[in-house]
């Protein structure tokens, strides 16, 4: 296919269009070369401690919500698939 990002992006859009035509595919999207929002979080450590939380607790929860976390596995015969839970 080649290293040209414009060509790759064009191909990706065409593939997404084909996938979107399939009724079994839900909301296909492209992640490559799309700008992602950035979140800067300022935590008040004293307030967190009053709630029994640490900045690390908050960071782990945010990471789980945004990136997902394996919560279980589905197994059938010799195959297994991890189930990833994340925020919507």
PDB file of C-alpha atoms in Angstrom:
ATOM      1  CA  UNK A   1       0.000   0.000   0.000  1.00  0.00           C
ATOM      2  CA  UNK A   2       2.901   2.337   0.707  1.00  0.00           C
ATOM      3  CA  UNK A   3       4.052   4.895   3.243  1.00  0.00           C
ATOM      4  CA  UNK A   4       2.076   7.899   1.915  1.00  0.00           C
ATOM      5  CA  UNK A   5      -0.289   8.970   4.740  1.00  0.00           C
ATOM      6  CA  UNK A   6      -2.772  10.579   2.349  1.00  0.00           C
ATOM      7  CA  UNK A   7      -3.077   7.379   0.313  1.00  0.00           C
ATOM      8  CA  UNK A   8      -3.436   5.292   3.473  1.00  0.00           C
ATOM      9  CA  UNK A   9      -6.108   7.620   4.838  1.00  0.00           C
ATOM     10  CA  UNK A  10      -8.044   7.453   1.554  1.00  0.00           C
ATOM     11  CA  UNK A  11      -7.912   3.650   1.610  1.00  0.00           C
ATOM     12  CA  UNK A  12      -8.998   3.617   5.257  1.00  0.00           C
ATOM     13  CA  UNK A  13     -12.027   5.787   4.451  1.00  0.00           C
ATOM     14  CA  UNK A  14     -13.012   3.468   1.600  1.00  0.00           C
ATOM     15  CA  UNK A  15     -12.682   0.414   3.855  1.00  0.00           C
ATOM     16  CA  UNK A  16     -14.775   2.135   6.529  1.00  0.00           C
ATOM     17  CA  UNK A  17     -17.484   2.881   3.934  1.00  0.00           C
ATOM     18  CA  UNK A  18     -17.603  -0.782   2.909  1.00  0.00           C
ATOM     19  CA  UNK A  19     -17.736  -1.877   6.555  1.00  0.00           C
ATOM     20  CA  UNK A  20     -20.520   0.603   7.362  1.00  0.00           C
ATOM     21  CA  UNK A  21     -22.661  -0.976   4.628  1.00  0.00           C
ATOM     22  CA  UNK A  22     -22.651  -4.254   6.578  1.00  0.00           C
ATOM     23  CA  UNK A  23     -25.610  -4.313   9.009  1.00  0.00           C
ATOM     24  CA  UNK A  24     -23.584  -6.382  11.486  1.00  0.00           C
ATOM     25  CA  UNK A  25     -20.934  -3.661  11.846  1.00  0.00           C
ATOM     26  CA  UNK A  26     -21.802  -0.926  14.335  1.00  0.00           C
ATOM     27  CA  UNK A  27     -20.251   2.549  14.092  1.00  0.00           C
ATOM     28  CA  UNK A  28     -16.910   1.838  12.386  1.00  0.00           C
ATOM     29  CA  UNK A  29     -14.419   4.614  13.004  1.00  0.00           C
ATOM     30  CA  UNK A  30     -10.854   5.493  12.152  1.00  0.00           C
ATOM     31  CA  UNK A  31      -8.328   6.162  14.876  1.00  0.00           C
ATOM     32  CA  UNK A  32      -5.299   6.661  12.691  1.00  0.00           C
ATOM     33  CA  UNK A  33      -4.341  10.302  12.207  1.00  0.00           C
ATOM     34  CA  UNK A  34      -7.389  11.594  14.047  1.00  0.00           C
ATOM     35  CA  UNK A  35      -6.799  14.174  16.714  1.00  0.00           C
ATOM     36  CA  UNK A  36      -7.636  13.032  20.202  1.00  0.00           C
ATOM     37  CA  UNK A  37      -8.779  15.333  22.977  1.00  0.00           C
ATOM     38  CA  UNK A  38      -6.374  15.895  25.852  1.00  0.00           C
ATOM     39  CA  UNK A  39      -7.502  16.084  29.455  1.00  0.00           C
ATOM     40  CA  UNK A  40      -5.413  17.822  32.098  1.00  0.00           C
ATOM     41  CA  UNK A  41      -6.567  16.995  35.591  1.00  0.00           C
ATOM     42  CA  UNK A  42      -5.662  18.958  38.722  1.00  0.00           C
ATOM     43  CA  UNK A  43      -6.428  16.981  41.869  1.00  0.00           C
ATOM     44  CA  UNK A  44      -6.826  18.344  45.372  1.00  0.00           C
ATOM     45  CA  UNK A  45      -4.925  15.682  47.290  1.00  0.00           C
ATOM     46  CA  UNK A  46      -6.307  16.733  50.674  1.00  0.00           C
ATOM     47  CA  UNK A  47      -9.907  16.329  49.469  1.00  0.00           C
ATOM     48  CA  UNK A  48      -9.091  12.979  47.893  1.00  0.00           C
ATOM     49  CA  UNK A  49      -7.585  11.753  51.156  1.00  0.00           C
ATOM     50  CA  UNK A  50     -10.726  12.831  53.026  1.00  0.00           C
ATOM     51  CA  UNK A  51     -12.678  10.597  50.645  1.00  0.00           C
ATOM     52  CA  UNK A  52     -10.268   7.724  51.207  1.00  0.00           C
ATOM     53  CA  UNK A  53      -8.734   8.073  47.743  1.00  0.00           C
ATOM     54  CA  UNK A  54      -5.252   8.740  46.416  1.00  0.00           C
ATOM     55  CA  UNK A  55      -4.199  10.352  43.140  1.00  0.00           C
ATOM     56  CA  UNK A  56      -3.126   6.859  42.038  1.00  0.00           C
ATOM     57  CA  UNK A  57      -6.666   5.533  42.679  1.00  0.00           C
ATOM     58  CA  UNK A  58      -8.106   8.289  40.489  1.00  0.00           C
ATOM     59  CA  UNK A  59      -5.511   7.683  37.761  1.00  0.00           C
ATOM     60  CA  UNK A  60      -6.270   3.947  37.692  1.00  0.00           C
ATOM     61  CA  UNK A  61     -10.014   4.551  37.466  1.00  0.00           C
ATOM     62  CA  UNK A  62      -9.582   7.080  34.661  1.00  0.00           C
ATOM     63  CA  UNK A  63      -7.308   4.704  32.780  1.00  0.00           C
ATOM     64  CA  UNK A  64      -9.859   1.899  33.122  1.00  0.00           C
ATOM     65  CA  UNK A  65     -12.680   4.140  31.906  1.00  0.00           C
ATOM     66  CA  UNK A  66     -10.776   5.546  28.939  1.00  0.00           C
ATOM     67  CA  UNK A  67      -8.633   2.613  27.800  1.00  0.00           C
ATOM     68  CA  UNK A  68     -10.555  -0.312  29.208  1.00  0.00           C
ATOM     69  CA  UNK A  69      -9.567  -3.224  31.396  1.00  0.00           C
ATOM     70  CA  UNK A  70      -9.864  -6.971  30.940  1.00  0.00           C
ATOM     71  CA  UNK A  71     -12.630  -8.097  33.300  1.00  0.00           C
ATOM     72  CA  UNK A  72     -13.082 -11.741  32.302  1.00  0.00           C
ATOM     73  CA  UNK A  73     -12.518 -14.253  29.529  1.00  0.00           C
ATOM     74  CA  UNK A  74     -14.961 -16.114  27.330  1.00  0.00           C
ATOM     75  CA  UNK A  75     -13.846 -19.640  26.536  1.00  0.00           C
ATOM     76  CA  UNK A  76     -15.100 -22.089  23.966  1.00  0.00           C
ATOM     77  CA  UNK A  77     -13.169 -25.292  23.375  1.00  0.00           C
ATOM     78  CA  UNK A  78      -9.525 -24.204  23.059  1.00  0.00           C
ATOM     79  CA  UNK A  79     -10.275 -20.575  22.176  1.00  0.00           C
ATOM     80  CA  UNK A  80     -10.495 -17.758  24.679  1.00  0.00           C
ATOM     81  CA  UNK A  81     -11.285 -14.085  24.222  1.00  0.00           C
ATOM     82  CA  UNK A  82     -10.762 -11.365  26.820  1.00  0.00           C
ATOM     83  CA  UNK A  83     -13.750  -9.169  27.599  1.00  0.00           C
ATOM     84  CA  UNK A  84     -12.675  -5.535  27.914  1.00  0.00           C
ATOM     85  CA  UNK A  85     -14.860  -3.098  29.876  1.00  0.00           C
ATOM     86  CA  UNK A  86     -14.536   0.658  29.436  1.00  0.00           C
ATOM     87  CA  UNK A  87     -16.637   3.788  29.735  1.00  0.00           C
ATOM     88  CA  UNK A  88     -18.882   4.805  26.865  1.00  0.00           C
TER      89      UNK A  88
END
